Amino acid sequence: SEEIEKTEELRAIMLAVSKLTARQNTCFSLRFLGEKSFKEIADSLGISEGAVKSHINRAKTNIREHLKTNGLP
């Protein structure tokens, strides 16, 4: 059913996020789960906004690759 598919997709995304580096995971989680701005994340981690953006972009690429490898769109 559609609900089972959504559950499986969510599980796959959560697994992909868990495989990120610690810094990628933190930046990604703060941005998309914590709804923090790039500046807020940078300030809280003591890194530049550019570094935050780089970590998030790498995280998204890694998540996409993981999902593609596991047969999800």
PDB file of N, CA, C and O in Angstrom:
ATOM      1  N   SER A   1       0.838  -1.188   0.000  1.00  0.00           N
ATOM      2  CA  SER A   1       0.000   0.000   0.000  1.00  0.00           C
ATOM      3  C   SER A   1       0.878   1.246   0.000  1.00  0.00           C
ATOM      4  O   SER A   1       2.073   1.181   0.248  1.00  0.00           O
ATOM      5  N   GLU A   2       0.265   2.380  -0.228  1.00  0.00           N
ATOM      6  CA  GLU A   2       0.992   3.644  -0.280  1.00  0.00           C
ATOM      7  C   GLU A   2       1.640   3.977   1.061  1.00  0.00           C
ATOM      8  O   GLU A   2       2.750   4.492   1.121  1.00  0.00           O
ATOM      9  N   GLU A   3       0.956   3.650   2.137  1.00  0.00           N
ATOM     10  CA  GLU A   3       1.484   3.930   3.477  1.00  0.00           C
ATOM     11  C   GLU A   3       2.750   3.118   3.746  1.00  0.00           C
ATOM     12  O   GLU A   3       3.711   3.630   4.320  1.00  0.00           O
ATOM     13  N   ILE A   4       2.762   1.873   3.316  1.00  0.00           N
ATOM     14  CA  ILE A   4       3.948   1.020   3.498  1.00  0.00           C
ATOM     15  C   ILE A   4       5.110   1.575   2.689  1.00  0.00           C
ATOM     16  O   ILE A   4       6.247   1.624   3.178  1.00  0.00           O
ATOM     17  N   GLU A   5       4.841   2.016   1.452  1.00  0.00           N
ATOM     18  CA  GLU A   5       5.889   2.596   0.616  1.00  0.00           C
ATOM     19  C   GLU A   5       6.486   3.836   1.270  1.00  0.00           C
ATOM     20  O   GLU A   5       7.701   4.013   1.277  1.00  0.00           O
ATOM     21  N   LYS A   6       5.641   4.697   1.812  1.00  0.00           N
ATOM     22  CA  LYS A   6       6.116   5.911   2.483  1.00  0.00           C
ATOM     23  C   LYS A   6       6.979   5.555   3.694  1.00  0.00           C
ATOM     24  O   LYS A   6       8.005   6.182   3.937  1.00  0.00           O
ATOM     25  N   THR A   7       6.564   4.549   4.444  1.00  0.00           N
ATOM     26  CA  THR A   7       7.327   4.104   5.606  1.00  0.00           C
ATOM     27  C   THR A   7       8.686   3.583   5.185  1.00  0.00           C
ATOM     28  O   THR A   7       9.706   3.891   5.810  1.00  0.00           O
ATOM     29  N   GLU A   8       8.724   2.802   4.103  1.00  0.00           N
ATOM     30  CA  GLU A   8       9.993   2.264   3.607  1.00  0.00           C
ATOM     31  C   GLU A   8      10.904   3.383   3.103  1.00  0.00           C
ATOM     32  O   GLU A   8      12.112   3.356   3.337  1.00  0.00           O
ATOM     33  N   GLU A   9      10.323   4.381   2.430  1.00  0.00           N
ATOM     34  CA  GLU A   9      11.114   5.522   1.954  1.00  0.00           C
ATOM     35  C   GLU A   9      11.703   6.289   3.133  1.00  0.00           C
ATOM     36  O   GLU A   9      12.882   6.651   3.115  1.00  0.00           O
ATOM     37  N   LEU A  10      10.887   6.531   4.145  1.00  0.00           N
ATOM     38  CA  LEU A  10      11.362   7.252   5.321  1.00  0.00           C
ATOM     39  C   LEU A  10      12.477   6.484   6.014  1.00  0.00           C
ATOM     40  O   LEU A  10      13.491   7.060   6.413  1.00  0.00           O
ATOM     41  N   ARG A  11      12.314   5.191   6.130  1.00  0.00           N
ATOM     42  CA  ARG A  11      13.334   4.344   6.746  1.00  0.00           C
ATOM     43  C   ARG A  11      14.644   4.430   5.957  1.00  0.00           C
ATOM     44  O   ARG A  11      15.725   4.540   6.532  1.00  0.00           O
ATOM     45  N   ALA A  12      14.548   4.400   4.629  1.00  0.00           N
ATOM     46  CA  ALA A  12      15.734   4.485   3.776  1.00  0.00           C
ATOM     47  C   ALA A  12      16.424   5.841   3.928  1.00  0.00           C
ATOM     48  O   ALA A  12      17.657   5.917   3.985  1.00  0.00           O
ATOM     49  N   ILE A  13      15.633   6.907   4.015  1.00  0.00           N
ATOM     50  CA  ILE A  13      16.210   8.241   4.198  1.00  0.00           C
ATOM     51  C   ILE A  13      16.905   8.333   5.552  1.00  0.00           C
ATOM     52  O   ILE A  13      18.018   8.849   5.658  1.00  0.00           O
ATOM     53  N   MET A  14      16.273   7.810   6.586  1.00  0.00           N
ATOM     54  CA  MET A  14      16.867   7.843   7.923  1.00  0.00           C
ATOM     55  C   MET A  14      18.174   7.054   7.953  1.00  0.00           C
ATOM     56  O   MET A  14      19.152   7.478   8.574  1.00  0.00           O
ATOM     57  N   LEU A  15      18.208   5.924   7.264  1.00  0.00           N
ATOM     58  CA  LEU A  15      19.434   5.135   7.187  1.00  0.00           C
ATOM     59  C   LEU A  15      20.515   5.918   6.455  1.00  0.00           C
ATOM     60  O   LEU A  15      21.670   5.956   6.893  1.00  0.00           O
ATOM     61  N   ALA A  16      20.148   6.571   5.353  1.00  0.00           N
ATOM     62  CA  ALA A  16      21.113   7.367   4.591  1.00  0.00           C
ATOM     63  C   ALA A  16      21.676   8.500   5.442  1.00  0.00           C
ATOM     64  O   ALA A  16      22.884   8.750   5.434  1.00  0.00           O
ATOM     65  N   VAL A  17      20.825   9.176   6.201  1.00  0.00           N
ATOM     66  CA  VAL A  17      21.275  10.264   7.067  1.00  0.00           C
ATOM     67  C   VAL A  17      22.221   9.721   8.140  1.00  0.00           C
ATOM     68  O   VAL A  17      23.234  10.341   8.460  1.00  0.00           O
ATOM     69  N   SER A  18      21.931   8.544   8.660  1.00  0.00           N
ATOM     70  CA  SER A  18      22.785   7.966   9.708  1.00  0.00           C
ATOM     71  C   SER A  18      24.177   7.614   9.192  1.00  0.00           C
ATOM     72  O   SER A  18      25.107   7.491   9.975  1.00  0.00           O
ATOM     73  N   LYS A  19      24.331   7.483   7.876  1.00  0.00           N
ATOM     74  CA  LYS A  19      25.625   7.140   7.294  1.00  0.00           C
ATOM     75  C   LYS A  19      26.476   8.366   6.942  1.00  0.00           C
ATOM     76  O   LYS A  19      27.610   8.231   6.510  1.00  0.00           O
ATOM     77  N   LEU A  20      25.916   9.557   7.131  1.00  0.00           N
ATOM     78  CA  LEU A  20      26.673  10.776   6.864  1.00  0.00           C
ATOM     79  C   LEU A  20      27.779  10.951   7.893  1.00  0.00           C
ATOM     80  O   LEU A  20      27.717  10.387   8.991  1.00  0.00           O
ATOM     81  N   THR A  21      28.775  11.774   7.550  1.00  0.00           N
ATOM     82  CA  THR A  21      29.779  12.121   8.554  1.00  0.00           C
ATOM     83  C   THR A  21      29.074  12.882   9.680  1.00  0.00           C
ATOM     84  O   THR A  21      27.976  13.422   9.485  1.00  0.00           O
ATOM     85  N   ALA A  22      29.704  12.946  10.814  1.00  0.00           N
ATOM     86  CA  ALA A  22      29.099  13.631  11.961  1.00  0.00           C
ATOM     87  C   ALA A  22      28.770  15.090  11.628  1.00  0.00           C
ATOM     88  O   ALA A  22      27.686  15.584  11.944  1.00  0.00           O
ATOM     89  N   ARG A  23      29.692  15.781  10.968  1.00  0.00           N
ATOM     90  CA  ARG A  23      29.467  17.194  10.655  1.00  0.00           C
ATOM     91  C   ARG A  23      28.352  17.356   9.624  1.00  0.00           C
ATOM     92  O   ARG A  23      27.510  18.238   9.740  1.00  0.00           O
ATOM     93  N   GLN A  24      28.333  16.503   8.598  1.00  0.00           N
ATOM     94  CA  GLN A  24      27.263  16.558   7.600  1.00  0.00           C
ATOM     95  C   GLN A  24      25.910  16.288   8.259  1.00  0.00           C
ATOM     96  O   GLN A  24      24.929  16.989   8.004  1.00  0.00           O
ATOM     97  N   ASN A  25      25.867  15.280   9.113  1.00  0.00           N
ATOM     98  CA  ASN A  25      24.635  14.913   9.803  1.00  0.00           C
ATOM     99  C   ASN A  25      24.127  16.080  10.651  1.00  0.00           C
ATOM    100  O   ASN A  25      22.950  16.423  10.624  1.00  0.00           O
ATOM    101  N   THR A  26      25.029  16.693  11.391  1.00  0.00           N
ATOM    102  CA  THR A  26      24.652  17.810  12.257  1.00  0.00           C
ATOM    103  C   THR A  26      24.108  18.975  11.444  1.00  0.00           C
ATOM    104  O   THR A  26      23.031  19.504  11.749  1.00  0.00           O
ATOM    105  N   CYS A  27      24.842  19.374  10.401  1.00  0.00           N
ATOM    106  CA  CYS A  27      24.401  20.505   9.570  1.00  0.00           C
ATOM    107  C   CYS A  27      23.073  20.198   8.887  1.00  0.00           C
ATOM    108  O   CYS A  27      22.159  21.028   8.890  1.00  0.00           O
ATOM    109  N   PHE A  28      22.962  19.002   8.312  1.00  0.00           N
ATOM    110  CA  PHE A  28      21.739  18.608   7.614  1.00  0.00           C
ATOM    111  C   PHE A  28      20.552  18.590   8.578  1.00  0.00           C
ATOM    112  O   PHE A  28      19.493  19.134   8.283  1.00  0.00           O
ATOM    113  N   SER A  29      20.756  17.996   9.738  1.00  0.00           N
ATOM    114  CA  SER A  29      19.669  17.884  10.721  1.00  0.00           C
ATOM    115  C   SER A  29      19.231  19.248  11.245  1.00  0.00           C
ATOM    116  O   SER A  29      18.038  19.520  11.373  1.00  0.00           O
ATOM    117  N   LEU A  30      20.205  20.109  11.540  1.00  0.00           N
ATOM    118  CA  LEU A  30      19.851  21.441  12.030  1.00  0.00           C
ATOM    119  C   LEU A  30      19.103  22.236  10.966  1.00  0.00           C
ATOM    120  O   LEU A  30      18.163  22.969  11.273  1.00  0.00           O
ATOM    121  N   ARG A  31      19.510  22.070   9.711  1.00  0.00           N
ATOM    122  CA  ARG A  31      18.879  22.835   8.630  1.00  0.00           C
ATOM    123  C   ARG A  31      17.464  22.338   8.339  1.00  0.00           C
ATOM    124  O   ARG A  31      16.532  23.121   8.228  1.00  0.00           O
ATOM    125  N   PHE A  32      17.300  21.023   8.198  1.00  0.00           N
ATOM    126  CA  PHE A  32      16.024  20.500   7.722  1.00  0.00           C
ATOM    127  C   PHE A  32      15.098  20.000   8.820  1.00  0.00           C
ATOM    128  O   PHE A  32      13.890  19.994   8.640  1.00  0.00           O
ATOM    129  N   LEU A  33      15.633  19.601   9.937  1.00  0.00           N
ATOM    130  CA  LEU A  33      14.781  19.176  11.051  1.00  0.00           C
ATOM    131  C   LEU A  33      14.629  20.309  12.064  1.00  0.00           C
ATOM    132  O   LEU A  33      13.553  20.518  12.614  1.00  0.00           O
ATOM    133  N   GLY A  34      15.724  21.007  12.304  1.00  0.00           N
ATOM    134  CA  GLY A  34      15.699  22.102  13.266  1.00  0.00           C
ATOM    135  C   GLY A  34      15.300  23.432  12.658  1.00  0.00           C
ATOM    136  O   GLY A  34      15.102  24.408  13.373  1.00  0.00           O
ATOM    137  N   GLU A  35      15.200  23.459  11.310  1.00  0.00           N
ATOM    138  CA  GLU A  35      14.802  24.664  10.577  1.00  0.00           C
ATOM    139  C   GLU A  35      15.653  25.877  10.947  1.00  0.00           C
ATOM    140  O   GLU A  35      15.162  26.996  11.088  1.00  0.00           O
ATOM    141  N   LYS A  36      16.954  25.648  11.082  1.00  0.00           N
ATOM    142  CA  LYS A  36      17.879  26.734  11.409  1.00  0.00           C
ATOM    143  C   LYS A  36      18.428  27.345  10.119  1.00  0.00           C
ATOM    144  O   LYS A  36      18.561  26.674   9.100  1.00  0.00           O
ATOM    145  N   SER A  37      18.785  28.626  10.188  1.00  0.00           N
ATOM    146  CA  SER A  37      19.396  29.298   9.041  1.00  0.00           C
ATOM    147  C   SER A  37      20.861  28.872   8.940  1.00  0.00           C
ATOM    148  O   SER A  37      21.445  28.342   9.892  1.00  0.00           O
ATOM    149  N   PHE A  38      21.458  29.137   7.777  1.00  0.00           N
ATOM    150  CA  PHE A  38      22.877  28.831   7.610  1.00  0.00           C
ATOM    151  C   PHE A  38      23.695  29.584   8.650  1.00  0.00           C
ATOM    152  O   PHE A  38      24.631  29.037   9.229  1.00  0.00           O
ATOM    153  N   LYS A  39      23.338  30.837   8.906  1.00  0.00           N
ATOM    154  CA  LYS A  39      24.065  31.644   9.886  1.00  0.00           C
ATOM    155  C   LYS A  39      23.926  31.061  11.289  1.00  0.00           C
ATOM    156  O   LYS A  39      24.909  30.978  12.028  1.00  0.00           O
ATOM    157  N   GLU A  40      22.717  30.656  11.659  1.00  0.00           N
ATOM    158  CA  GLU A  40      22.516  30.069  12.997  1.00  0.00           C
ATOM    159  C   GLU A  40      23.351  28.800  13.164  1.00  0.00           C
ATOM    160  O   GLU A  40      23.947  28.574  14.224  1.00  0.00           O
ATOM    161  N   ILE A  41      23.387  27.977  12.127  1.00  0.00           N
ATOM    162  CA  ILE A  41      24.165  26.734  12.192  1.00  0.00           C
ATOM    163  C   ILE A  41      25.644  27.066  12.301  1.00  0.00           C
ATOM    164  O   ILE A  41      26.362  26.506  13.139  1.00  0.00           O
ATOM    165  N   ALA A  42      26.105  27.995  11.447  1.00  0.00           N
ATOM    166  CA  ALA A  42      27.516  28.385  11.462  1.00  0.00           C
ATOM    167  C   ALA A  42      27.923  28.910  12.832  1.00  0.00           C
ATOM    168  O   ALA A  42      28.962  28.510  13.375  1.00  0.00           O
ATOM    169  N   ASP A  43      27.099  29.786  13.390  1.00  0.00           N
ATOM    170  CA  ASP A  43      27.410  30.361  14.698  1.00  0.00           C
ATOM    171  C   ASP A  43      27.451  29.292  15.787  1.00  0.00           C
ATOM    172  O   ASP A  43      28.334  29.290  16.643  1.00  0.00           O
ATOM    173  N   SER A  44      26.507  28.363  15.751  1.00  0.00           N
ATOM    174  CA  SER A  44      26.449  27.355  16.815  1.00  0.00           C
ATOM    175  C   SER A  44      27.596  26.353  16.706  1.00  0.00           C
ATOM    176  O   SER A  44      28.026  25.800  17.721  1.00  0.00           O
ATOM    177  N   LEU A  45      28.111  26.130  15.489  1.00  0.00           N
ATOM    178  CA  LEU A  45      29.204  25.165  15.311  1.00  0.00           C
ATOM    179  C   LEU A  45      30.579  25.827  15.239  1.00  0.00           C
ATOM    180  O   LEU A  45      31.594  25.133  15.194  1.00  0.00           O
ATOM    181  N   GLY A  46      30.593  27.148  15.170  1.00  0.00           N
ATOM    182  CA  GLY A  46      31.868  27.858  15.086  1.00  0.00           C
ATOM    183  C   GLY A  46      32.565  27.677  13.742  1.00  0.00           C
ATOM    184  O   GLY A  46      33.792  27.621  13.694  1.00  0.00           O
ATOM    185  N   ILE A  47      31.779  27.570  12.667  1.00  0.00           N
ATOM    186  CA  ILE A  47      32.338  27.435  11.319  1.00  0.00           C
ATOM    187  C   ILE A  47      31.687  28.498  10.420  1.00  0.00           C
ATOM    188  O   ILE A  47      30.734  29.147  10.830  1.00  0.00           O
ATOM    189  N   SER A  48      32.211  28.664   9.217  1.00  0.00           N
ATOM    190  CA  SER A  48      31.668  29.677   8.310  1.00  0.00           C
ATOM    191  C   SER A  48      30.358  29.199   7.678  1.00  0.00           C
ATOM    192  O   SER A  48      30.083  27.992   7.632  1.00  0.00           O
ATOM    193  N   GLU A  49      29.583  30.161   7.182  1.00  0.00           N
ATOM    194  CA  GLU A  49      28.347  29.803   6.477  1.00  0.00           C
ATOM    195  C   GLU A  49      28.666  28.994   5.227  1.00  0.00           C
ATOM    196  O   GLU A  49      27.921  28.077   4.873  1.00  0.00           O
ATOM    197  N   GLY A  50      29.778  29.318   4.570  1.00  0.00           N
ATOM    198  CA  GLY A  50      30.200  28.567   3.387  1.00  0.00           C
ATOM    199  C   GLY A  50      30.467  27.105   3.717  1.00  0.00           C
ATOM    200  O   GLY A  50      30.107  26.211   2.946  1.00  0.00           O
ATOM    201  N   ALA A  51      31.083  26.868   4.874  1.00  0.00           N
ATOM    202  CA  ALA A  51      31.350  25.490   5.297  1.00  0.00           C
ATOM    203  C   ALA A  51      30.042  24.755   5.573  1.00  0.00           C
ATOM    204  O   ALA A  51      29.894  23.576   5.217  1.00  0.00           O
ATOM    205  N   VAL A  52      29.093  25.450   6.176  1.00  0.00           N
ATOM    206  CA  VAL A  52      27.780  24.846   6.446  1.00  0.00           C
ATOM    207  C   VAL A  52      27.121  24.443   5.132  1.00  0.00           C
ATOM    208  O   VAL A  52      26.633  23.323   4.974  1.00  0.00           O
ATOM    209  N   LYS A  53      27.104  25.364   4.162  1.00  0.00           N
ATOM    210  CA  LYS A  53      26.498  25.085   2.860  1.00  0.00           C
ATOM    211  C   LYS A  53      27.184  23.904   2.187  1.00  0.00           C
ATOM    212  O   LYS A  53      26.519  23.043   1.594  1.00  0.00           O
ATOM    213  N   SER A  54      28.500  23.851   2.289  1.00  0.00           N
ATOM    214  CA  SER A  54      29.257  22.749   1.695  1.00  0.00           C
ATOM    215  C   SER A  54      28.893  21.413   2.351  1.00  0.00           C
ATOM    216  O   SER A  54      28.660  20.416   1.655  1.00  0.00           O
ATOM    217  N   HIS A  55      28.817  21.388   3.668  1.00  0.00           N
ATOM    218  CA  HIS A  55      28.450  20.156   4.386  1.00  0.00           C
ATOM    219  C   HIS A  55      27.037  19.704   4.008  1.00  0.00           C
ATOM    220  O   HIS A  55      26.790  18.517   3.811  1.00  0.00           O
ATOM    221  N   ILE A  56      26.114  20.656   3.892  1.00  0.00           N
ATOM    222  CA  ILE A  56      24.732  20.312   3.538  1.00  0.00           C
ATOM    223  C   ILE A  56      24.656  19.794   2.106  1.00  0.00           C
ATOM    224  O   ILE A  56      23.971  18.800   1.839  1.00  0.00           O
ATOM    225  N   ASN A  57      25.373  20.444   1.178  1.00  0.00           N
ATOM    226  CA  ASN A  57      25.366  19.961  -0.206  1.00  0.00           C
ATOM    227  C   ASN A  57      25.956  18.570  -0.321  1.00  0.00           C
ATOM    228  O   ASN A  57      25.430  17.720  -1.040  1.00  0.00           O
ATOM    229  N   ARG A  58      27.055  18.324   0.395  1.00  0.00           N
ATOM    230  CA  ARG A  58      27.641  16.981   0.380  1.00  0.00           C
ATOM    231  C   ARG A  58      26.685  15.967   0.997  1.00  0.00           C
ATOM    232  O   ARG A  58      26.567  14.839   0.520  1.00  0.00           O
ATOM    233  N   ALA A  59      26.009  16.364   2.060  1.00  0.00           N
ATOM    234  CA  ALA A  59      25.040  15.474   2.707  1.00  0.00           C
ATOM    235  C   ALA A  59      23.929  15.103   1.738  1.00  0.00           C
ATOM    236  O   ALA A  59      23.564  13.928   1.614  1.00  0.00           O
ATOM    237  N   LYS A  60      23.384  16.112   1.037  1.00  0.00           N
ATOM    238  CA  LYS A  60      22.295  15.838   0.086  1.00  0.00           C
ATOM    239  C   LYS A  60      22.769  14.920  -1.035  1.00  0.00           C
ATOM    240  O   LYS A  60      22.045  13.999  -1.425  1.00  0.00           O
ATOM    241  N   THR A  61      23.989  15.148  -1.517  1.00  0.00           N
ATOM    242  CA  THR A  61      24.546  14.284  -2.568  1.00  0.00           C
ATOM    243  C   THR A  61      24.693  12.857  -2.053  1.00  0.00           C
ATOM    244  O   THR A  61      24.318  11.895  -2.740  1.00  0.00           O
ATOM    245  N   ASN A  62      25.223  12.704  -0.854  1.00  0.00           N
ATOM    246  CA  ASN A  62      25.412  11.368  -0.277  1.00  0.00           C
ATOM    247  C   ASN A  62      24.078  10.658  -0.044  1.00  0.00           C
ATOM    248  O   ASN A  62      23.963   9.452  -0.280  1.00  0.00           O
ATOM    249  N   ILE A  63      23.077  11.394   0.404  1.00  0.00           N
ATOM    250  CA  ILE A  63      21.751  10.805   0.623  1.00  0.00           C
ATOM    251  C   ILE A  63      21.162  10.356  -0.709  1.00  0.00           C
ATOM    252  O   ILE A  63      20.650   9.244  -0.827  1.00  0.00           O
ATOM    253  N   ARG A  64      21.245  11.225  -1.727  1.00  0.00           N
ATOM    254  CA  ARG A  64      20.728  10.857  -3.056  1.00  0.00           C
ATOM    255  C   ARG A  64      21.409   9.595  -3.577  1.00  0.00           C
ATOM    256  O   ARG A  64      20.749   8.708  -4.110  1.00  0.00           O
ATOM    257  N   GLU A  65      22.731   9.535  -3.442  1.00  0.00           N
ATOM    258  CA  GLU A  65      23.482   8.367  -3.916  1.00  0.00           C
ATOM    259  C   GLU A  65      23.057   7.107  -3.172  1.00  0.00           C
ATOM    260  O   GLU A  65      22.895   6.047  -3.771  1.00  0.00           O
ATOM    261  N   HIS A  66      22.894   7.219  -1.873  1.00  0.00           N
ATOM    262  CA  HIS A  66      22.471   6.065  -1.073  1.00  0.00           C
ATOM    263  C   HIS A  66      21.096   5.578  -1.529  1.00  0.00           C
ATOM    264  O   HIS A  66      20.875   4.377  -1.691  1.00  0.00           O
ATOM    265  N   LEU A  67      20.178   6.523  -1.739  1.00  0.00           N
ATOM    266  CA  LEU A  67      18.823   6.138  -2.154  1.00  0.00           C
ATOM    267  C   LEU A  67      18.833   5.528  -3.554  1.00  0.00           C
ATOM    268  O   LEU A  67      18.145   4.542  -3.788  1.00  0.00           O
ATOM    269  N   LYS A  68      19.630   6.106  -4.455  1.00  0.00           N
ATOM    270  CA  LYS A  68      19.704   5.580  -5.809  1.00  0.00           C
ATOM    271  C   LYS A  68      20.288   4.162  -5.797  1.00  0.00           C
ATOM    272  O   LYS A  68      19.788   3.276  -6.484  1.00  0.00           O
ATOM    273  N   THR A  69      21.309   3.957  -4.991  1.00  0.00           N
ATOM    274  CA  THR A  69      21.939   2.640  -4.863  1.00  0.00           C
ATOM    275  C   THR A  69      20.956   1.604  -4.340  1.00  0.00           C
ATOM    276  O   THR A  69      21.029   0.429  -4.688  1.00  0.00           O
ATOM    277  N   ASN A  70      20.026   2.054  -3.512  1.00  0.00           N
ATOM    278  CA  ASN A  70      19.048   1.150  -2.911  1.00  0.00           C
ATOM    279  C   ASN A  70      17.705   1.156  -3.631  1.00  0.00           C
ATOM    280  O   ASN A  70      16.685   0.744  -3.076  1.00  0.00           O
ATOM    281  N   GLY A  71      17.696   1.651  -4.879  1.00  0.00           N
ATOM    282  CA  GLY A  71      16.523   1.548  -5.727  1.00  0.00           C
ATOM    283  C   GLY A  71      15.390   2.500  -5.418  1.00  0.00           C
ATOM    284  O   GLY A  71      14.256   2.255  -5.802  1.00  0.00           O
ATOM    285  N   LEU A  72      15.681   3.603  -4.740  1.00  0.00           N
ATOM    286  CA  LEU A  72      14.637   4.598  -4.477  1.00  0.00           C
ATOM    287  C   LEU A  72      14.930   5.827  -5.317  1.00  0.00           C
ATOM    288  O   LEU A  72      16.087   6.139  -5.588  1.00  0.00           O
ATOM    289  N   PRO A  73      13.891   6.536  -5.729  1.00  0.00           N
ATOM    290  CA  PRO A  73      14.082   7.716  -6.604  1.00  0.00           C
ATOM    291  C   PRO A  73      14.793   8.854  -5.906  1.00  0.00           C
ATOM    292  O   PRO A  73      14.789   8.988  -4.737  1.00  0.00           O
TER     293      PRO A  73
END
